[in-house]
XYZ file of N, CA, C and O in Angstrom:
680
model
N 56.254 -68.048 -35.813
C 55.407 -67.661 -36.875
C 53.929 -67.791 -36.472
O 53.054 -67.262 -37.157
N 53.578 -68.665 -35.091
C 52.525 -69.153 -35.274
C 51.811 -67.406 -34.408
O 50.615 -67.125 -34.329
N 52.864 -66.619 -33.941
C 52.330 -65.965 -32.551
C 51.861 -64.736 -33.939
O 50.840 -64.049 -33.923
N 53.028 -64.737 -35.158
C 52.553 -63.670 -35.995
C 50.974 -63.729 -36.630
O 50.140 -62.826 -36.693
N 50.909 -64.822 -36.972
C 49.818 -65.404 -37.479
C 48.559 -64.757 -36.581
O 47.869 -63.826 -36.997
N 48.388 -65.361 -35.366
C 47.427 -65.369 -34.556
C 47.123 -63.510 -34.715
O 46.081 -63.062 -35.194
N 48.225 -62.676 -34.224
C 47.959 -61.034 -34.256
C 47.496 -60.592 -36.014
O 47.394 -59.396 -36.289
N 47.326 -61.320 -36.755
C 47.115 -60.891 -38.184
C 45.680 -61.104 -37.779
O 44.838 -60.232 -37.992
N 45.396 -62.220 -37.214
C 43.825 -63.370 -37.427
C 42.781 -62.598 -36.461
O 41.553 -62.513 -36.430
N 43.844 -62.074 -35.684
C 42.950 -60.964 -34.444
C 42.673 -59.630 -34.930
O 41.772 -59.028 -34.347
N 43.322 -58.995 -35.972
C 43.027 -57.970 -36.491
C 42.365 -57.659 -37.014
O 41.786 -56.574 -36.959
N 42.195 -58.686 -37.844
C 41.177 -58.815 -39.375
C 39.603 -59.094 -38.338
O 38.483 -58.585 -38.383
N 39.989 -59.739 -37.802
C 38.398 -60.327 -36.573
C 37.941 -58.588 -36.299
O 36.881 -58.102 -36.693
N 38.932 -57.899 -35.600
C 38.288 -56.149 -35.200
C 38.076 -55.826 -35.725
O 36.847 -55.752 -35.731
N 38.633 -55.277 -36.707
C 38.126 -54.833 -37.993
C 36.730 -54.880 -38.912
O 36.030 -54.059 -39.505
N 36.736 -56.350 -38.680
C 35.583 -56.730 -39.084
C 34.442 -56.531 -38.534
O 33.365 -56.287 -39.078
N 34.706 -56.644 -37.395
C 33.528 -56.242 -35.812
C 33.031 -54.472 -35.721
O 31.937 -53.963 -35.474
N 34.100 -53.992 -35.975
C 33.907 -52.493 -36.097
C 32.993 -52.119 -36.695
O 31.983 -51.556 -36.274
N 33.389 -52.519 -38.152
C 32.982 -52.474 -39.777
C 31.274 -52.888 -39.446
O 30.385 -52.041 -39.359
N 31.144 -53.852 -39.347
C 29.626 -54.437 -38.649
C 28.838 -53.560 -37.689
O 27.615 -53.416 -37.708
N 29.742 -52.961 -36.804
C 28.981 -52.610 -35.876
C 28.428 -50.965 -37.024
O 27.275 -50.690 -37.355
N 29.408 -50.359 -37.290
C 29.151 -49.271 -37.564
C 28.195 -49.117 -38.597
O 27.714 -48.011 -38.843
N 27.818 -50.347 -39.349
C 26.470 -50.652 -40.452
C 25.215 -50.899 -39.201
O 24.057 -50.587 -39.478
N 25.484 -51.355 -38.118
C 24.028 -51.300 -37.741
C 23.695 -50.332 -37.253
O 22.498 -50.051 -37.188
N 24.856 -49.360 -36.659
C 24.465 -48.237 -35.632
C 24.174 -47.297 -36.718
O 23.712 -46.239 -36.291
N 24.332 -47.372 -38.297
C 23.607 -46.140 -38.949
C 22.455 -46.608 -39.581
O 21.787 -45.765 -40.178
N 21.991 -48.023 -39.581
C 20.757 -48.387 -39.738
C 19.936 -47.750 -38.474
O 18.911 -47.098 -38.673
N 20.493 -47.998 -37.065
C 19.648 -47.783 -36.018
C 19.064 -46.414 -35.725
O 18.091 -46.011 -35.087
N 20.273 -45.715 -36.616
C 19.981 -44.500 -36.622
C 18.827 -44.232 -37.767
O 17.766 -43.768 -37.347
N 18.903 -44.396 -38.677
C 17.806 -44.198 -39.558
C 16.513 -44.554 -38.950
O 15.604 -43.837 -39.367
N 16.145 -45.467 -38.066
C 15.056 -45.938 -37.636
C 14.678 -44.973 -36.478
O 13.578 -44.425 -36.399
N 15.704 -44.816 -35.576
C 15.346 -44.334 -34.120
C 15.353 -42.549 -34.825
O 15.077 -41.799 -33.889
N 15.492 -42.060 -35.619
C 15.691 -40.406 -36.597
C 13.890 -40.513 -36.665
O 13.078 -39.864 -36.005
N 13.647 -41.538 -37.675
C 11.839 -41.810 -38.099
C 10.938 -41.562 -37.128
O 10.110 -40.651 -37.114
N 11.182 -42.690 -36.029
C 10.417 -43.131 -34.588
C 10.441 -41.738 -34.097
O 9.614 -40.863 -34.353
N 11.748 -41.624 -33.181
C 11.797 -41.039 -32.144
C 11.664 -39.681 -32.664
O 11.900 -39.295 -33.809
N 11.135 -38.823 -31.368
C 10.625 -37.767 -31.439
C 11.881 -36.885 -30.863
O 12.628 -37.529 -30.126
N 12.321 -35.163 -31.140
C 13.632 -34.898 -31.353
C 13.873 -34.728 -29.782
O 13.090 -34.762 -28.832
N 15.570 -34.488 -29.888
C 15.747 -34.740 -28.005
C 15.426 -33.212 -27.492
O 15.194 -32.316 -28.304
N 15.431 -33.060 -26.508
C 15.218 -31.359 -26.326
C 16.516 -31.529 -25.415
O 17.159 -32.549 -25.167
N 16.728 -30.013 -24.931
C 17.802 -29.761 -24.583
C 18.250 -30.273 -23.166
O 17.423 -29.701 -22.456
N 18.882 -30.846 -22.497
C 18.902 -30.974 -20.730
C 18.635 -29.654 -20.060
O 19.323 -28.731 -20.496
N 17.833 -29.373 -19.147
C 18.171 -28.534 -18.317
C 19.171 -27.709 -18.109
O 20.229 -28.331 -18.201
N 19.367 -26.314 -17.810
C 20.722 -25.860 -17.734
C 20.983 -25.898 -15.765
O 20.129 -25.327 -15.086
N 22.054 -26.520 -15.128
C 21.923 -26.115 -13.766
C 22.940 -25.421 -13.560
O 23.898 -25.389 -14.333
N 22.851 -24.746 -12.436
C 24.074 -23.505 -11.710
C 24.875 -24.478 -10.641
O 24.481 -24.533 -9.476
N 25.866 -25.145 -11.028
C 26.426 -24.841 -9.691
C 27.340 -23.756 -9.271
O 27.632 -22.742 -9.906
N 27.783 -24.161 -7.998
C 28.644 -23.305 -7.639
C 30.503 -23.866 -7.286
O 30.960 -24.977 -7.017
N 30.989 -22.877 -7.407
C 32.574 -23.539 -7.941
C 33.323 -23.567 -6.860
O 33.381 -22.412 -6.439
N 34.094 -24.479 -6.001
C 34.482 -24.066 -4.582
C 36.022 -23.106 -5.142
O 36.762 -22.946 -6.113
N 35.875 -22.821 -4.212
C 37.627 -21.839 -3.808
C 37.778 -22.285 -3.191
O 37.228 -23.350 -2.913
N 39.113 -21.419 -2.257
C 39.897 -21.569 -1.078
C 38.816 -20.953 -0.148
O 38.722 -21.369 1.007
N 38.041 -20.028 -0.589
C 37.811 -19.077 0.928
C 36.098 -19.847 0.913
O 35.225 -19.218 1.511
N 35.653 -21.370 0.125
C 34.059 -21.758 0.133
C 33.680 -21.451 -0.474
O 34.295 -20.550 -1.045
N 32.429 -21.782 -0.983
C 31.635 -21.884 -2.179
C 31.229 -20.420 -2.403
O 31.220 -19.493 -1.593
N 30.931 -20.440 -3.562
C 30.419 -18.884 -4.107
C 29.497 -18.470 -4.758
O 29.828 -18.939 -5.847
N 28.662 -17.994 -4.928
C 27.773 -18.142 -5.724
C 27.266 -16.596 -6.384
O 27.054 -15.707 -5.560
N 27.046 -16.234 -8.071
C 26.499 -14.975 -7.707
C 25.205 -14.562 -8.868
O 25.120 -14.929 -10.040
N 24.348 -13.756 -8.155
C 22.807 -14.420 -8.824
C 22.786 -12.700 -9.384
O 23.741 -11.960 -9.149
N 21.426 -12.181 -10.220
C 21.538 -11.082 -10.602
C 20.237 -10.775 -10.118
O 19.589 -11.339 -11.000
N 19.262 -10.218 -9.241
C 18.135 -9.811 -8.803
C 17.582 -9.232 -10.079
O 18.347 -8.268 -10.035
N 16.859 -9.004 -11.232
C 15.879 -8.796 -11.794
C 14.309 -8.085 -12.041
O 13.820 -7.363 -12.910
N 14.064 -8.403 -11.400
C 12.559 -8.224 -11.095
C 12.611 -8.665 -9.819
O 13.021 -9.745 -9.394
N 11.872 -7.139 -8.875
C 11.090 -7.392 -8.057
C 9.294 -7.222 -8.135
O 8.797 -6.226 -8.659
N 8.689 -8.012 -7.712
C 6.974 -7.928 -7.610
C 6.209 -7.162 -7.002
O 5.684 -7.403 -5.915
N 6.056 -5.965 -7.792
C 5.077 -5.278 -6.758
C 3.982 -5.456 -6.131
O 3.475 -4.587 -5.422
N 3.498 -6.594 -6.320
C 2.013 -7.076 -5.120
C 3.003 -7.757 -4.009
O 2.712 -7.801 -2.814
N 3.703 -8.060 -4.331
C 4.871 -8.992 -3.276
C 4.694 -7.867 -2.513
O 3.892 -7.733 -1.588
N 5.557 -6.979 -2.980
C 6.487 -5.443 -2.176
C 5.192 -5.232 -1.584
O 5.307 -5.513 -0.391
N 3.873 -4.830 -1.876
C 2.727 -4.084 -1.247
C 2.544 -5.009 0.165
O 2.360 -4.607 1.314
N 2.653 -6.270 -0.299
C 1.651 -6.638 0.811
C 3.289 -6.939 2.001
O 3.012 -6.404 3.074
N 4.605 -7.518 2.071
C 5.248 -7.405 2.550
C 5.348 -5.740 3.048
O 5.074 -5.756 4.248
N 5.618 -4.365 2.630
C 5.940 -3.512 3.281
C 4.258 -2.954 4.085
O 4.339 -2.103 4.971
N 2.761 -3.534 3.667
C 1.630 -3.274 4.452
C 2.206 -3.975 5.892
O 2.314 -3.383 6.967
N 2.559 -5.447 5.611
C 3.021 -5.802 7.148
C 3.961 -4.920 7.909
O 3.732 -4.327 8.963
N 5.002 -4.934 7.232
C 6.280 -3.646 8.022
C 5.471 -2.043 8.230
O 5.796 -1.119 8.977
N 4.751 -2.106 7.626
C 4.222 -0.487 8.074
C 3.170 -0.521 9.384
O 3.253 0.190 10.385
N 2.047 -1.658 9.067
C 1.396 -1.847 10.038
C 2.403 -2.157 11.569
O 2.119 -1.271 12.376
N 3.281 -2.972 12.058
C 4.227 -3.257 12.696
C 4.928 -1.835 13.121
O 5.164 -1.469 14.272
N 5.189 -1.161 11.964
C 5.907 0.395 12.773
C 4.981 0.938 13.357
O 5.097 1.263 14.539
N 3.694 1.183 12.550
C 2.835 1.874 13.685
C 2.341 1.104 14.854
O 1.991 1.762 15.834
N 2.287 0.254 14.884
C 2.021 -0.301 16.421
C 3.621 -0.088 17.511
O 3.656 -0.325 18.719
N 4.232 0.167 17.074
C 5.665 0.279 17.400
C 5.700 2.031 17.570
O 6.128 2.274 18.698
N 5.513 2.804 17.114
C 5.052 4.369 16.956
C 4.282 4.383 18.273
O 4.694 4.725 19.381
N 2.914 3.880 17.869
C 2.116 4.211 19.142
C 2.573 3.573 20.549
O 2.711 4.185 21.608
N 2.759 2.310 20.330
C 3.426 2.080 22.143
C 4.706 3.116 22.209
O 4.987 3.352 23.384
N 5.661 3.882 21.156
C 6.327 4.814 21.858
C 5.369 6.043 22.552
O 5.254 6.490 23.693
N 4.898 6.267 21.550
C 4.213 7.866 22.192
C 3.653 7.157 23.781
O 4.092 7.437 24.896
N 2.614 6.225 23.448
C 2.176 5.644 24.665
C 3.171 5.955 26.229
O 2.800 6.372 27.326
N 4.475 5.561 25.750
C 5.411 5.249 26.606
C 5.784 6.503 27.242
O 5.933 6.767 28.435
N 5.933 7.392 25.950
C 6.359 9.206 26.475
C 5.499 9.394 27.468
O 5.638 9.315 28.688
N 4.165 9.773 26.472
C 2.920 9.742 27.456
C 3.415 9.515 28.630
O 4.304 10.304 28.950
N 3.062 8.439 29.645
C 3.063 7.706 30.871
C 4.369 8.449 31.922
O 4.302 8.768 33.109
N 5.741 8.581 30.765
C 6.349 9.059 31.623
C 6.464 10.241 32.154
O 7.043 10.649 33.161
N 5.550 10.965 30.977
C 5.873 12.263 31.498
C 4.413 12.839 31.911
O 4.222 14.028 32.164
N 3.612 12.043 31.940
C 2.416 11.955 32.830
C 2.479 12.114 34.769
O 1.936 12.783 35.647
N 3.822 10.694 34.603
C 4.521 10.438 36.204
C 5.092 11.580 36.696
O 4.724 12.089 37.755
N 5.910 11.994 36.050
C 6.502 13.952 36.095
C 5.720 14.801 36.116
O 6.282 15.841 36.459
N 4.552 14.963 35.907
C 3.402 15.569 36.046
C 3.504 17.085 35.000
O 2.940 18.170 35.139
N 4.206 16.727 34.233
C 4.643 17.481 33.085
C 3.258 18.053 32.172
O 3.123 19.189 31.719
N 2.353 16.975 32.063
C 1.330 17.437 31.408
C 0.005 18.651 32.090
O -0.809 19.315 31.449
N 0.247 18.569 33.739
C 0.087 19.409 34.603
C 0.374 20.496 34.600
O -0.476 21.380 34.709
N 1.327 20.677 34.506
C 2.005 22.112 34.890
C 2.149 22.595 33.250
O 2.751 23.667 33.188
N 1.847 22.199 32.247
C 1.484 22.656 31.042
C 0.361 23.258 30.970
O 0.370 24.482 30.833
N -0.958 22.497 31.050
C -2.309 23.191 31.347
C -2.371 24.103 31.885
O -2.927 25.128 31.491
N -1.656 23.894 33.199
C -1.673 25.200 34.139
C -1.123 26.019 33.720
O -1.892 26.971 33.589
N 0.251 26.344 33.262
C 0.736 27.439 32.935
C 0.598 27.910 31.619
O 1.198 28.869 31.132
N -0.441 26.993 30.925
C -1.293 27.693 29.503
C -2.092 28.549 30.291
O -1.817 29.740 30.147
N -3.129 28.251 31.192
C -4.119 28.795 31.971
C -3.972 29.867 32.244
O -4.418 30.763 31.527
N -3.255 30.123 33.446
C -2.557 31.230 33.724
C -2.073 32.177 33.043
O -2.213 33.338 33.430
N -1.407 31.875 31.894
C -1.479 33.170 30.860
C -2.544 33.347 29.762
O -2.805 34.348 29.094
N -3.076 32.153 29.750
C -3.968 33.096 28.163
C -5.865 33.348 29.070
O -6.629 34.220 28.656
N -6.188 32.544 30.080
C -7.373 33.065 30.557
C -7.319 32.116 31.966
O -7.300 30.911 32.221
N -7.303 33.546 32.816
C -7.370 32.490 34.292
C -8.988 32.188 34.600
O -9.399 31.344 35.396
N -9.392 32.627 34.196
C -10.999 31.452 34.563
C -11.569 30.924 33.786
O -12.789 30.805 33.899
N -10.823 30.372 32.618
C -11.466 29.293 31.652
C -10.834 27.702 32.546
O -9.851 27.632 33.284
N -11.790 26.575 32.153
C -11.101 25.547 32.924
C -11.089 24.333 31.580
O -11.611 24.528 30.482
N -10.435 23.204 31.955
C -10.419 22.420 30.978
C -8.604 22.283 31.067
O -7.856 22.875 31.846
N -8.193 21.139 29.811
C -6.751 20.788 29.381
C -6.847 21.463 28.025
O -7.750 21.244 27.217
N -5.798 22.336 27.840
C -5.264 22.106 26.327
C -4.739 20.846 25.833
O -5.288 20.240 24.913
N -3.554 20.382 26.496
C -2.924 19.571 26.379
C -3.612 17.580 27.220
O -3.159 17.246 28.315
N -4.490 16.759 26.569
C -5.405 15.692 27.056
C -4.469 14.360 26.122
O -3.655 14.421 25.201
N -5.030 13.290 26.850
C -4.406 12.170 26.460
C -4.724 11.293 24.992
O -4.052 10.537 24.291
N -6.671 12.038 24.921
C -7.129 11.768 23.877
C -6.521 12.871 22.131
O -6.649 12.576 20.943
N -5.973 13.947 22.712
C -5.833 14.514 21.914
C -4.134 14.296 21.189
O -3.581 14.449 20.100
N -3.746 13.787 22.777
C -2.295 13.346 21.933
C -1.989 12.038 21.175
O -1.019 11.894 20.431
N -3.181 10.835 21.515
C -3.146 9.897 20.930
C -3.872 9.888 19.671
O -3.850 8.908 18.927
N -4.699 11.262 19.340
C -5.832 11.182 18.368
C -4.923 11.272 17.065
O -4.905 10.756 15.948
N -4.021 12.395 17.944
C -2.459 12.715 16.908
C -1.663 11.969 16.524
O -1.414 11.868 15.323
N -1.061 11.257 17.447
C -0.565 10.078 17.222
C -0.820 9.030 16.029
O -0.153 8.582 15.097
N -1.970 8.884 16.471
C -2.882 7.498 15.254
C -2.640 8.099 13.757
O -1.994 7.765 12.764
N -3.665 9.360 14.200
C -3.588 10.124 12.391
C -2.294 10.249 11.834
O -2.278 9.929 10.646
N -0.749 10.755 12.486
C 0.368 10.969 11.858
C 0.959 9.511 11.525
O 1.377 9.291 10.388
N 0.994 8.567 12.465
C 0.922 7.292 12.371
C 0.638 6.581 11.220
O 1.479 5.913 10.619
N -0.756 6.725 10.826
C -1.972 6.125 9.442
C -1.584 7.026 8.494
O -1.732 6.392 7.449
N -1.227 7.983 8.243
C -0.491 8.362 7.316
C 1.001 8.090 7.077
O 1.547 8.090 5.973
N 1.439 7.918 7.966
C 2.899 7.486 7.627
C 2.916 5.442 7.216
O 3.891 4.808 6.815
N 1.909 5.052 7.424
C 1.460 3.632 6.942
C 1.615 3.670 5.315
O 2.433 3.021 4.662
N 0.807 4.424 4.902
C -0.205 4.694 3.764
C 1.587 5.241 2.964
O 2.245 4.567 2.172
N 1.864 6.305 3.399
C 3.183 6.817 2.591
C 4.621 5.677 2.457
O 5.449 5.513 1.561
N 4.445 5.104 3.660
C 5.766 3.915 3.326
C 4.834 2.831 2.645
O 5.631 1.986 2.238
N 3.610 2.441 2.328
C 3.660 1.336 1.771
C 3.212 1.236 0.686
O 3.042 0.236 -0.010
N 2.837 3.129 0.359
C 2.617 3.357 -1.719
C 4.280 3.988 -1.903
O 4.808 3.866 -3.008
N 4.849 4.482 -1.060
C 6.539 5.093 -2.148
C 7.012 3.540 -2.064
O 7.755 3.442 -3.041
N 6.967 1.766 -1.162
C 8.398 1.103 -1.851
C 7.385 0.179 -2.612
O 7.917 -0.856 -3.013
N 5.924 0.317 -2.935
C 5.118 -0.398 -4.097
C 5.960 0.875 -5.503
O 6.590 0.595 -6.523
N 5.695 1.805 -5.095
C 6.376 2.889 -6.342
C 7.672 2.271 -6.390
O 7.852 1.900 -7.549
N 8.470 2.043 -5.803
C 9.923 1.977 -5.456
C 10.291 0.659 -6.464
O 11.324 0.673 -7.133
N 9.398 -0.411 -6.501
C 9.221 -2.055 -6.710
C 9.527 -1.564 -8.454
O 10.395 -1.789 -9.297
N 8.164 -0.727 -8.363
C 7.923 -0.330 -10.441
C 9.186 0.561 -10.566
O 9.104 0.987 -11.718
N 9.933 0.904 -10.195
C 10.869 2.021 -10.449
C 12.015 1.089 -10.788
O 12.642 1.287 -11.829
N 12.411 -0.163 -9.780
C 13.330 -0.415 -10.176
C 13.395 -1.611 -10.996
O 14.468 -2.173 -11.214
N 11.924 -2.156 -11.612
C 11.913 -3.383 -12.152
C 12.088 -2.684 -13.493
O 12.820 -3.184 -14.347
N 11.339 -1.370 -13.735
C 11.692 -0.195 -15.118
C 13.554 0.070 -15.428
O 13.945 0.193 -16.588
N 14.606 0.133 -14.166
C 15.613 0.681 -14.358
C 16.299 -0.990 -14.898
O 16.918 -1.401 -15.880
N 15.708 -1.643 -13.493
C 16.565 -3.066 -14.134
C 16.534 -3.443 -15.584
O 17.621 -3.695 -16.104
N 15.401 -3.522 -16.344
C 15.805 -3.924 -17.566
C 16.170 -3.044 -18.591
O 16.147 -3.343 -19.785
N 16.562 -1.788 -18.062
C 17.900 -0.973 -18.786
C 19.326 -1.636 -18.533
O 20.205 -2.002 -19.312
N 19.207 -1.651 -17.008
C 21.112 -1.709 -17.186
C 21.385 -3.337 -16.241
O 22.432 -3.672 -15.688
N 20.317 -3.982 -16.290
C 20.387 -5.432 -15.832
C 20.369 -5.898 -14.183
O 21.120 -6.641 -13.550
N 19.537 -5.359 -13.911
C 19.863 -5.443 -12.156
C 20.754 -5.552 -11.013
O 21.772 -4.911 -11.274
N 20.809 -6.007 -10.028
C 21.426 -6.125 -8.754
C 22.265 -7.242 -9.019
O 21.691 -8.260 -9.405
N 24.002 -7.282 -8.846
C 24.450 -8.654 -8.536
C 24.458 -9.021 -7.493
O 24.558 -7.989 -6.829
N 24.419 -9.826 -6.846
C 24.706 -10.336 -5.767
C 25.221 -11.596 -5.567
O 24.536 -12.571 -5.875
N 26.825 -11.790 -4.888
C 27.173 -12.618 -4.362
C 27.079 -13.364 -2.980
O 27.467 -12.941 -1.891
N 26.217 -15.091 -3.390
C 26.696 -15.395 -1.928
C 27.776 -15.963 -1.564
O 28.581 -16.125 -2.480
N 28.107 -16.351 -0.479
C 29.134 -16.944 -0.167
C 29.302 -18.057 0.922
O 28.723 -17.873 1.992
N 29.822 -18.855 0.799
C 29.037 -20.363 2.282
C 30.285 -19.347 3.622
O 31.337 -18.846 3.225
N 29.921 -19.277 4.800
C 30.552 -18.987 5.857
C 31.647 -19.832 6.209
O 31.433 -21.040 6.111
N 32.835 -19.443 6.619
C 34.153 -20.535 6.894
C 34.059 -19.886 8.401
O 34.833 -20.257 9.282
């Protein structure tokens, strides 16, 4: 009887403890509601969820920046044309060595006036060409993908941009 006793004497004790606790925690609440200032939300974070085949991840591109795009594709354009001109450069030279640009002059000469002298065909005139088709082709790739930037930051927020998944390498 004594073991019944004791589980009655322990009950009434929790009970009671509960009962107590749950009067202060809605006092505490009334106080810390007054005081405290409201919670804001946590952060939202992304992770990523593993699989079998590694982690995955997939983001939606949005907006791209067109001062970004300008001044990134000014570098890539400037870079092609220096890349442009050491080709021509390169033609040039070789077919300089072949003496190709020779026997052009000359056989312009020969048919349109045999005693005029001079090159039609000069190194300054093919590089003068060069530069100018060059500086324009700068100028055209790096206003159509600044156009390109506004075109698709306009389409994206119609139909929601680019998904793209990454994926960790196995």
């Amino acid at each position: 009887m004594a073991a019944s006793e004791n589980t009655t004497d322990s009950t009434t004790e929790n009970a009671s403890s509960k009962s107590a606790a749950q009067t202060t925690s809605a006092a505490d609440k009334g106080k810390s509601s007054a005081a405290a200032p409201p919670r804001r939300r946590p952060p939202v974070t992304v992770t990523a969820k593993p699989t079998q085949a590694g982690l995955r991840a997939s983001v939606q591109i949005r907006e791209i920046d067109p001062w970004s795009t300008l001044k990134i594709s000014a570098i890539i354009s400037a870079a092609l044309f220096l890349v442009w001109m050491i080709a021509v450069g390169t033609l040039y030279l070789v077919l300089e060595f072949m003496n190709v640009w020779d026997r052009l002059n000359s056989a312009f000469l020969e048919i349109v006036d045999e005693g005029a002298a001079g090159e039609i065909i000069s190194a300054s005139q093919i590089f003068g060409w060069t530069a100018a088709i060059g500086f324009i082709n700068m100028i055209l790739f790096t206003a159509l993908l600044t156009l390109a930037s506004f075109i698709y930051n306009l389409a994206s927020d119609l139909v929601g941009g680019i998904e793209v998944t990454l994926a960790d390498r196995d």
